[in-house]
Amino acid sequence: MKDRLKKIREEAINNIKSVDNLDKLEKIRIKYMGKKGELTLVLREMGKLSKEERPIIGQLANDIRGEIDKELSLARERIKEELKAERIEREKIDISISKKSKRLGHRHPLLSTIEELQDLFISMGFSVIEGPEIETVENNFDALNSPENHPSRDLTDTFYITEDILLRTHTSPVQIRAMKEMNPPLRIVSAGRTFRFDDVDDTHSPMFHQLEGLVVDENITMANLMHTIDIFIKELFGKDMKTRFRPHYFPFTEPSAEVDVSCFKCKGEGCPVCNGTGWSMELLGCGMVHPKVLKNCGIDPEKYSGFAFGMGIDRITMV
Amino acid sequence: MLLPIEWLKEYINIDADTKTLADKLTLSGSHVESIISLDKGIRNVVVGKVLKIEKHPNADKLLITSVDVGDETLQIVTGATNLKEGDYVPVALIGGKLLDENYIDKTNFRGVDSYGMLCSLRELGFSDNIIPKSQRDGIFVLKGNYKLGDDINEILNLEDEILELEITPNRSDCLSIVGMAREVAATFNEKLIIPKIEVLSEKGNVKDYINSVKVDEKLCNRYYVRVIKDVRIEESPLWLQLRLMKAGVRPINNIVDITNYVMLEYGQPLHAYDMEKLRGNHIYVRQAKEGEKVKTIDGVERSLKPSNLVIADDEGAIGIAGVMGGMDTEITEDTTIVVLESANFNSKSIRITSKEFGLRTEASARFEKGIDPNLCEIAAERVCQLIEQIGAGIVVEGNIDVFKNPVDQKIIQLRPDRVNKLLGTKLSLEDMSKYLERLELSVVKKGDNLEVTIPSFRLDLNSEVDLIEEIGRLHGFHNIKTKPLVGVLTRGKKPYGKIIENKAKLILQGLGLNEVLTYSFGSPRVYDKLKIAENSPLRNYIKIMNPLGEEYSAMRTTLIPNILTLLSRNYNYGVKECFVYEIGNIFIPKELPIKDLPIEKKMLSIGMYGCGDFYDIKEVIEILLERLGMRDIEFSREENNPSFHPNRTAKISYKEQPLGVVGEIHIDVMGNFDIKERVYVAYLDFDMIIEEAVLEKRYKPLPKYPAIMRDIAVVVNRDVLVGEIEKIIWQNGEGLIEDIQLFDIYEGDQIMKGKKSIAFSIIYRSYDRTLKDDEVNRIQDNIIKDLENKFDAKLRS
């Protein structure tokens, strides 16, 4: 009987070790350990043994049963791991494929530049205001101290609806509205559509966009204007950007300046893009609000001063 | 404005190199746009003398010349026909270099060797528009005696550089060499050297030639006349021609050249008339008569109007004042007596006339901006001086000077504290005076203030702030120490409407729509293309008085044509799908023609083709409005909108107010916009959305209790709307319905004709307990009963 037990043990363990799926493993379990399993049958025959043999064989049979049990569970784990590995291998996909089924829309680049600029100025304490596209000659030219015979007033420069009403040629009339409607201190920016008599081609359009800023308070100086523009340029284009304030002429500011910034291409070294000057030209126009303009809006120029700046968004969007 | 450095240096001593000069001028307010170098790399071109000209034995069009270049005589073949023996010409030697790296080699022309090349001005780097007509088609012949073998670069002064300046419209005084020299002097704190103007000998009497000048005082402030007799018309000397060419003006003849020269030098336009062509001995400056005609020197006969100021003799107009002279009195080779005009015309009048004729000349450009009337005399005398100097004629004694309003001396009070207060500087009184005096302003201290006297050439200085600007720019803006803004801290804000607009754009972007931007104006023909009724208020558009063309003449009253035009363009460029939106204004007049500013109303328009159907565009609107907190949206059939498909279009209302329309574009309209695919468009009143949107955030906890799902399928008449049935379901839900999902609509064999089957899944959930089947069953029964009553619905088994 001892030999039979040992044979069962050897056979069972060999079978278990070579099995490769759970069904077969179960069959093996039944074959040896089931109700009619070989080991069970052997144990049932224990009664036939002598008193002396019984405990020895019994012990041996229990050991073997334990051993087979252990092998069975090891094999079960092994097979599960194998199956998992197999599945993972089978599930390999080509991760280079793009589905391209979902899409985010785009904001119009010009309008998103305006958003960006406005947010920048909001962070500097400016408030955003808006004005109409159709304006009065009064707000667009007269109140802004534009000389009566200034060429920009011509029919070949400005779109008119009537003699007194036009499509605004710049965002500056919003300044006038702000100064007439609100009391200093004022810190505002405004952006929007503007119109000039320009034929349509790759670089010209009868409609373009401007952003305009205005500060009016007591003791506002040119030094404040330059500081504000400096910060703005550095925030927008990077800390290493230099600005240059070049005296210029606008009817509504005095002193007036145009602002150049380091050439975007060469960062100031001088290259063909900037005609070797190192400067990107005319990014922005600015100046101290003309006393006549303040007066036109009912603000006392002896008490208050202010600065204004304006820029073409179409140009900034391109850089 | 072109400023040749060599010419500039006649009035000022500066050593600075051109780059430094340009940078400093730019920072003091005269923007140098570029530095033009005349050195085009031409090397080894020398002066030669043509000794002999012979015919080429084998070619009719070629000549063989012997040219003495100093140390040798060269045989050179040329095709030029303007040469004669004895002429001095530029000779490019073998090994020499012309424009564009063009090297000279020994060449054989039809069997004859040529050891160099004779050059034209063009080959020396001058552009066609400034080369004198006489020199245009041939070798450049140098007038006078030159040392043979001398470098042509030196003779033509090709090392010279030219500054190209942008002069702002307020500084017309800087449109001249002297004016710019004055700026350079102020910038570099140097002294201006003005040549002494004097005529050495005068003969005769001006009255023997011109008896009187009658002037329209309103349109001409000053008219100054001199006469020159015994004039010999010929080419100007080389130095004069060169200066004109470098300043961008083509030399013509000595008299005309001198008037142009002085115009460039002082900024005063001048005109010379041929005395013998004048009819009578009077000059009139007057408004033209209606229909009066004059042939200008460009050969065009022009019909005049009273708005044009003319110069006339006893019989009629002889020139358009300040714009262009007449051909009949033009200086010609035969002219012997010259009447010189130096006038100050009304700038507005010149501007209008110049615009009317589309004639913008060097003269009109200067008159338009305004000129110091004191310059009339200075410039005329300078012309006389130069004519005498080059021996072109004899100046007649005396002048006629009609000067109605001599300029008053301008005096401006300047408060020094005001200067520092505006600039943010700490300049001393002395600094301020110093800067102003550099500009030839005279400054006297009066109490705490400065009394500043303005020279007549500074038409732009009229108030205190003008002087502050002058001080600022000479001090240098770059020398102002920047200071941060101080004051009460304010929080920057965006208008509420902008916040809603941005939120809407973010939602639309998330749904995959692209933002577009179209013109605020368009063609009035679009209303027909959209089939809009003749009496529709949409046709009450505001018209631009001076549009770029009809297609840009109407301020838009709807965004639909813009979006359709854009879709059409994309479609016809082969873009397969397009889903776009625009938020922009439409313009609604209060009356026509308008007297007041119109109403500008913000609209949202959405357009789509190729990526969905009606329900896709509708869904975008539903999500958008839901996210903007507008929950009571109703869609109802819109059957009478002429631009849309009558059976595939919905009116959108919010709280029973019309909010917009969404639908498929009418097949005719698709055709009118040249799109051959179904197009869906929506428009919504965005001002109303701004008004009604609710931005408060609502928090809804995650469900804690399970949901129960039930399906329901009913058969109803074909024209019953799903929305109406859903409304009934919601109404009976006792607040326990979480969602209704339509999952099938069926019409066909299994259903009676004229009927359809609609199937929904209804999800029930309570937030405070687990629902029981009984409860849900009861609700389901109620729904079915209600549907039976209202729509004669039959439960489909």
PDB file of C-alpha atoms in Angstrom, chain B residues 10-195:
ATOM      1  CA  GLU B  10      26.602 122.928 -46.178  1.00  0.00           C
ATOM      2  CA  TYR B  11      24.575 124.333 -43.270  1.00  0.00           C
ATOM      3  CA  ILE B  12      26.092 122.608 -40.294  1.00  0.00           C
ATOM      4  CA  ASN B  13      29.396 121.219 -39.067  1.00  0.00           C
ATOM      5  CA  ILE B  14      28.945 117.741 -37.706  1.00  0.00           C
ATOM      6  CA  ASP B  15      31.429 114.932 -37.456  1.00  0.00           C
ATOM      7  CA  ALA B  16      29.051 112.210 -36.316  1.00  0.00           C
ATOM      8  CA  ASP B  17      28.864 109.218 -38.628  1.00  0.00           C
ATOM      9  CA  THR B  18      25.624 108.704 -40.488  1.00  0.00           C
ATOM     10  CA  LYS B  19      24.349 105.936 -38.219  1.00  0.00           C
ATOM     11  CA  THR B  20      24.790 108.075 -35.087  1.00  0.00           C
ATOM     12  CA  LEU B  21      23.208 111.018 -36.861  1.00  0.00           C
ATOM     13  CA  ALA B  22      20.227 108.891 -37.847  1.00  0.00           C
ATOM     14  CA  ASP B  23      19.780 107.433 -34.353  1.00  0.00           C
ATOM     15  CA  LYS B  24      19.977 110.784 -32.614  1.00  0.00           C
ATOM     16  CA  LEU B  25      17.627 112.457 -35.077  1.00  0.00           C
ATOM     17  CA  THR B  26      15.131 109.644 -34.624  1.00  0.00           C
ATOM     18  CA  LEU B  27      15.183 110.103 -30.866  1.00  0.00           C
ATOM     19  CA  SER B  28      14.710 113.858 -31.157  1.00  0.00           C
ATOM     20  CA  GLY B  29      11.672 113.422 -33.373  1.00  0.00           C
ATOM     21  CA  SER B  30      12.809 113.189 -36.991  1.00  0.00           C
ATOM     22  CA  HIS B  31      12.266 109.550 -37.708  1.00  0.00           C
ATOM     23  CA  VAL B  32      14.960 108.182 -40.026  1.00  0.00           C
ATOM     24  CA  GLU B  33      13.298 105.343 -41.854  1.00  0.00           C
ATOM     25  CA  SER B  34      16.400 104.243 -43.726  1.00  0.00           C
ATOM     26  CA  ILE B  35      19.899 105.208 -44.693  1.00  0.00           C
ATOM     27  CA  ILE B  36      20.400 105.057 -48.444  1.00  0.00           C
ATOM     28  CA  SER B  37      23.930 104.487 -49.623  1.00  0.00           C
ATOM     29  CA  LEU B  38      24.881 105.711 -53.087  1.00  0.00           C
ATOM     30  CA  ASP B  39      27.906 103.434 -53.080  1.00  0.00           C
ATOM     31  CA  LYS B  40      26.652 100.570 -55.184  1.00  0.00           C
ATOM     32  CA  GLY B  41      30.047  98.898 -55.293  1.00  0.00           C
ATOM     33  CA  ILE B  42      31.161 100.536 -58.537  1.00  0.00           C
ATOM     34  CA  ARG B  43      34.963 100.350 -58.840  1.00  0.00           C
ATOM     35  CA  ASN B  44      37.559 101.319 -61.379  1.00  0.00           C
ATOM     36  CA  VAL B  45      35.418 103.664 -63.406  1.00  0.00           C
ATOM     37  CA  VAL B  46      37.405 106.743 -64.416  1.00  0.00           C
ATOM     38  CA  VAL B  47      37.039 109.885 -66.471  1.00  0.00           C
ATOM     39  CA  GLY B  48      38.099 109.508 -70.084  1.00  0.00           C
ATOM     40  CA  LYS B  49      38.091 111.784 -73.095  1.00  0.00           C
ATOM     41  CA  VAL B  50      36.754 110.585 -76.425  1.00  0.00           C
ATOM     42  CA  LEU B  51      39.530 111.270 -78.950  1.00  0.00           C
ATOM     43  CA  LYS B  52      38.178 109.612 -82.020  1.00  0.00           C
ATOM     44  CA  ILE B  53      34.939 107.960 -83.164  1.00  0.00           C
ATOM     45  CA  GLU B  54      34.921 105.543 -86.104  1.00  0.00           C
ATOM     46  CA  LYS B  55      32.347 103.272 -87.673  1.00  0.00           C
ATOM     47  CA  HIS B  56      32.519  99.587 -86.899  1.00  0.00           C
ATOM     48  CA  PRO B  57      33.437  97.742 -90.120  1.00  0.00           C
ATOM     49  CA  ASN B  58      31.090  94.850 -89.481  1.00  0.00           C
ATOM     50  CA  ALA B  59      28.176  96.356 -87.557  1.00  0.00           C
ATOM     51  CA  ASP B  60      25.993  99.331 -88.420  1.00  0.00           C
ATOM     52  CA  LYS B  61      24.900  99.956 -84.862  1.00  0.00           C
ATOM     53  CA  LEU B  62      28.312  99.927 -83.220  1.00  0.00           C
ATOM     54  CA  LEU B  63      31.050 102.551 -83.049  1.00  0.00           C
ATOM     55  CA  ILE B  64      34.730 102.224 -82.252  1.00  0.00           C
ATOM     56  CA  THR B  65      36.099 104.943 -79.998  1.00  0.00           C
ATOM     57  CA  SER B  66      39.568 105.867 -78.811  1.00  0.00           C
ATOM     58  CA  VAL B  67      39.376 107.075 -75.258  1.00  0.00           C
ATOM     59  CA  ASP B  68      42.151 108.763 -73.328  1.00  0.00           C
ATOM     60  CA  VAL B  69      41.996 107.717 -69.685  1.00  0.00           C
ATOM     61  CA  GLY B  70      45.104 109.599 -68.572  1.00  0.00           C
ATOM     62  CA  ASP B  71      47.906 107.097 -68.687  1.00  0.00           C
ATOM     63  CA  GLU B  72      46.762 105.272 -71.816  1.00  0.00           C
ATOM     64  CA  THR B  73      44.374 105.435 -74.720  1.00  0.00           C
ATOM     65  CA  LEU B  74      41.892 102.577 -75.027  1.00  0.00           C
ATOM     66  CA  GLN B  75      39.946 101.193 -77.943  1.00  0.00           C
ATOM     67  CA  ILE B  76      36.365 100.777 -76.792  1.00  0.00           C
ATOM     68  CA  VAL B  77      33.358  99.636 -78.794  1.00  0.00           C
ATOM     69  CA  THR B  78      30.050 101.274 -77.950  1.00  0.00           C
ATOM     70  CA  GLY B  79      26.504 101.272 -79.211  1.00  0.00           C
ATOM     71  CA  ALA B  80      25.755 104.794 -77.975  1.00  0.00           C
ATOM     72  CA  THR B  81      24.850 107.514 -80.458  1.00  0.00           C
ATOM     73  CA  ASN B  82      25.112 110.608 -78.295  1.00  0.00           C
ATOM     74  CA  LEU B  83      28.900 110.947 -78.324  1.00  0.00           C
ATOM     75  CA  LYS B  84      31.107 113.371 -80.130  1.00  0.00           C
ATOM     76  CA  GLU B  85      34.846 113.720 -80.193  1.00  0.00           C
ATOM     77  CA  GLY B  86      36.131 115.704 -77.214  1.00  0.00           C
ATOM     78  CA  ASP B  87      33.400 114.522 -74.795  1.00  0.00           C
ATOM     79  CA  TYR B  88      34.347 113.557 -71.248  1.00  0.00           C
ATOM     80  CA  VAL B  89      32.790 110.243 -70.276  1.00  0.00           C
ATOM     81  CA  PRO B  90      32.927 107.622 -67.509  1.00  0.00           C
ATOM     82  CA  VAL B  91      35.021 104.632 -68.580  1.00  0.00           C
ATOM     83  CA  ALA B  92      34.826 101.294 -66.806  1.00  0.00           C
ATOM     84  CA  LEU B  93      38.316  99.827 -67.097  1.00  0.00           C
ATOM     85  CA  ILE B  94      39.081  96.157 -67.539  1.00  0.00           C
ATOM     86  CA  GLY B  95      38.779  94.561 -64.096  1.00  0.00           C
ATOM     87  CA  GLY B  96      36.406  97.320 -63.059  1.00  0.00           C
ATOM     88  CA  LYS B  97      33.074  96.601 -61.469  1.00  0.00           C
ATOM     89  CA  LEU B  98      29.640  97.983 -62.279  1.00  0.00           C
ATOM     90  CA  LEU B  99      26.242  97.339 -60.631  1.00  0.00           C
ATOM     91  CA  ASP B 100      25.297  93.851 -59.556  1.00  0.00           C
ATOM     92  CA  GLU B 101      28.864  92.503 -59.442  1.00  0.00           C
ATOM     93  CA  ASN B 102      29.163  93.056 -63.160  1.00  0.00           C
ATOM     94  CA  TYR B 103      32.916  92.842 -63.936  1.00  0.00           C
ATOM     95  CA  ILE B 104      34.428  94.346 -67.082  1.00  0.00           C
ATOM     96  CA  ASP B 105      36.489  92.133 -69.350  1.00  0.00           C
ATOM     97  CA  LYS B 106      38.204  92.528 -72.684  1.00  0.00           C
ATOM     98  CA  THR B 107      35.443  91.726 -75.158  1.00  0.00           C
ATOM     99  CA  ASN B 108      35.340  91.146 -78.870  1.00  0.00           C
ATOM    100  CA  PHE B 109      32.478  92.799 -80.745  1.00  0.00           C
ATOM    101  CA  ARG B 110      32.216  91.345 -84.237  1.00  0.00           C
ATOM    102  CA  GLY B 111      35.947  91.129 -84.712  1.00  0.00           C
ATOM    103  CA  VAL B 112      36.942  94.296 -82.916  1.00  0.00           C
ATOM    104  CA  ASP B 113      38.424  94.152 -79.412  1.00  0.00           C
ATOM    105  CA  SER B 114      37.037  96.486 -76.760  1.00  0.00           C
ATOM    106  CA  TYR B 115      39.167  97.325 -73.711  1.00  0.00           C
ATOM    107  CA  GLY B 116      36.543  98.680 -71.333  1.00  0.00           C
ATOM    108  CA  MET B 117      33.099 100.135 -71.374  1.00  0.00           C
ATOM    109  CA  LEU B 118      31.606 103.625 -71.600  1.00  0.00           C
ATOM    110  CA  CYS B 119      28.897 104.086 -68.974  1.00  0.00           C
ATOM    111  CA  SER B 120      25.464 105.662 -68.710  1.00  0.00           C
ATOM    112  CA  LEU B 121      24.096 107.138 -65.482  1.00  0.00           C
ATOM    113  CA  ARG B 122      21.902 104.093 -65.104  1.00  0.00           C
ATOM    114  CA  GLU B 123      24.968 101.874 -65.193  1.00  0.00           C
ATOM    115  CA  LEU B 124      26.423 104.014 -62.431  1.00  0.00           C
ATOM    116  CA  GLY B 125      23.490 103.319 -60.144  1.00  0.00           C
ATOM    117  CA  PHE B 126      21.078 106.209 -60.781  1.00  0.00           C
ATOM    118  CA  SER B 127      17.458 105.252 -61.228  1.00  0.00           C
ATOM    119  CA  ASP B 128      15.546 106.126 -64.396  1.00  0.00           C
ATOM    120  CA  ASN B 129      13.085 108.489 -62.716  1.00  0.00           C
ATOM    121  CA  ILE B 130      15.785 111.003 -61.748  1.00  0.00           C
ATOM    122  CA  ILE B 131      18.127 110.812 -64.735  1.00  0.00           C
ATOM    123  CA  PRO B 132      17.799 113.931 -66.940  1.00  0.00           C
ATOM    124  CA  LYS B 133      15.891 113.194 -70.120  1.00  0.00           C
ATOM    125  CA  SER B 134      18.879 114.243 -72.217  1.00  0.00           C
ATOM    126  CA  GLN B 135      21.022 111.608 -70.508  1.00  0.00           C
ATOM    127  CA  ARG B 136      18.517 108.844 -70.496  1.00  0.00           C
ATOM    128  CA  ASP B 137      19.398 107.046 -73.699  1.00  0.00           C
ATOM    129  CA  GLY B 138      23.125 107.339 -73.878  1.00  0.00           C
ATOM    130  CA  ILE B 139      26.521 107.541 -72.327  1.00  0.00           C
ATOM    131  CA  PHE B 140      26.765 110.033 -69.466  1.00  0.00           C
ATOM    132  CA  VAL B 141      28.617 113.030 -70.886  1.00  0.00           C
ATOM    133  CA  LEU B 142      30.326 115.140 -68.233  1.00  0.00           C
ATOM    134  CA  LYS B 143      30.120 118.886 -68.817  1.00  0.00           C
ATOM    135  CA  GLY B 144      33.322 120.859 -68.245  1.00  0.00           C
ATOM    136  CA  ASN B 145      36.929 119.859 -67.843  1.00  0.00           C
ATOM    137  CA  TYR B 146      38.041 116.970 -65.695  1.00  0.00           C
ATOM    138  CA  LYS B 147      41.382 115.383 -64.995  1.00  0.00           C
ATOM    139  CA  LEU B 148      41.607 112.239 -67.078  1.00  0.00           C
ATOM    140  CA  GLY B 149      41.790 109.065 -65.030  1.00  0.00           C
ATOM    141  CA  ASP B 150      40.037 110.525 -62.001  1.00  0.00           C
ATOM    142  CA  ASP B 151      37.722 108.143 -60.155  1.00  0.00           C
ATOM    143  CA  ILE B 152      34.073 108.677 -61.108  1.00  0.00           C
ATOM    144  CA  ASN B 153      33.030 107.848 -57.519  1.00  0.00           C
ATOM    145  CA  GLU B 154      34.710 111.020 -56.365  1.00  0.00           C
ATOM    146  CA  ILE B 155      33.351 113.187 -59.153  1.00  0.00           C
ATOM    147  CA  LEU B 156      29.778 112.028 -58.552  1.00  0.00           C
ATOM    148  CA  ASN B 157      30.388 111.888 -54.805  1.00  0.00           C
ATOM    149  CA  LEU B 158      29.043 108.364 -54.612  1.00  0.00           C
ATOM    150  CA  GLU B 159      30.342 107.918 -51.068  1.00  0.00           C
ATOM    151  CA  ASP B 160      27.506 110.178 -50.017  1.00  0.00           C
ATOM    152  CA  GLU B 161      24.654 108.806 -47.980  1.00  0.00           C
ATOM    153  CA  ILE B 162      21.042 109.930 -47.893  1.00  0.00           C
ATOM    154  CA  LEU B 163      18.667 109.857 -44.952  1.00  0.00           C
ATOM    155  CA  GLU B 164      15.103 108.942 -45.727  1.00  0.00           C
ATOM    156  CA  LEU B 165      12.973 110.763 -43.164  1.00  0.00           C
ATOM    157  CA  GLU B 166       9.382 110.504 -42.068  1.00  0.00           C
ATOM    158  CA  ILE B 167       8.221 114.056 -41.426  1.00  0.00           C
ATOM    159  CA  THR B 168       5.056 114.347 -39.329  1.00  0.00           C
ATOM    160  CA  PRO B 169       2.289 116.516 -40.834  1.00  0.00           C
ATOM    161  CA  ASN B 170       2.704 119.255 -38.220  1.00  0.00           C
ATOM    162  CA  ARG B 171       6.348 119.851 -39.175  1.00  0.00           C
ATOM    163  CA  SER B 172       6.133 121.103 -42.758  1.00  0.00           C
ATOM    164  CA  ASP B 173       9.139 123.295 -41.956  1.00  0.00           C
ATOM    165  CA  CYS B 174      11.214 120.113 -41.872  1.00  0.00           C
ATOM    166  CA  LEU B 175      10.397 119.319 -45.495  1.00  0.00           C
ATOM    167  CA  SER B 176      13.575 121.169 -46.478  1.00  0.00           C
ATOM    168  CA  ILE B 177      17.330 120.829 -46.150  1.00  0.00           C
ATOM    169  CA  VAL B 178      17.563 123.998 -44.078  1.00  0.00           C
ATOM    170  CA  GLY B 179      14.673 122.899 -41.854  1.00  0.00           C
ATOM    171  CA  MET B 180      16.351 119.563 -41.229  1.00  0.00           C
ATOM    172  CA  ALA B 181      19.697 121.252 -40.662  1.00  0.00           C
ATOM    173  CA  ARG B 182      17.949 123.273 -37.981  1.00  0.00           C
ATOM    174  CA  GLU B 183      16.755 120.053 -36.324  1.00  0.00           C
ATOM    175  CA  VAL B 184      20.254 118.579 -36.549  1.00  0.00           C
ATOM    176  CA  ALA B 185      21.645 121.752 -35.006  1.00  0.00           C
ATOM    177  CA  ALA B 186      19.160 121.565 -32.123  1.00  0.00           C
ATOM    178  CA  THR B 187      19.756 117.849 -31.617  1.00  0.00           C
ATOM    179  CA  PHE B 188      23.558 118.122 -31.594  1.00  0.00           C
ATOM    180  CA  ASN B 189      23.642 121.575 -29.999  1.00  0.00           C
ATOM    181  CA  GLU B 190      25.535 122.943 -33.006  1.00  0.00           C
ATOM    182  CA  LYS B 191      25.249 126.203 -34.879  1.00  0.00           C
ATOM    183  CA  LEU B 192      23.276 126.528 -38.090  1.00  0.00           C
ATOM    184  CA  ILE B 193      25.193 128.174 -40.926  1.00  0.00           C
ATOM    185  CA  ILE B 194      22.799 129.977 -43.260  1.00  0.00           C
ATOM    186  CA  PRO B 195      24.437 131.246 -46.456  1.00  0.00           C
TER     187      PRO B 195
END
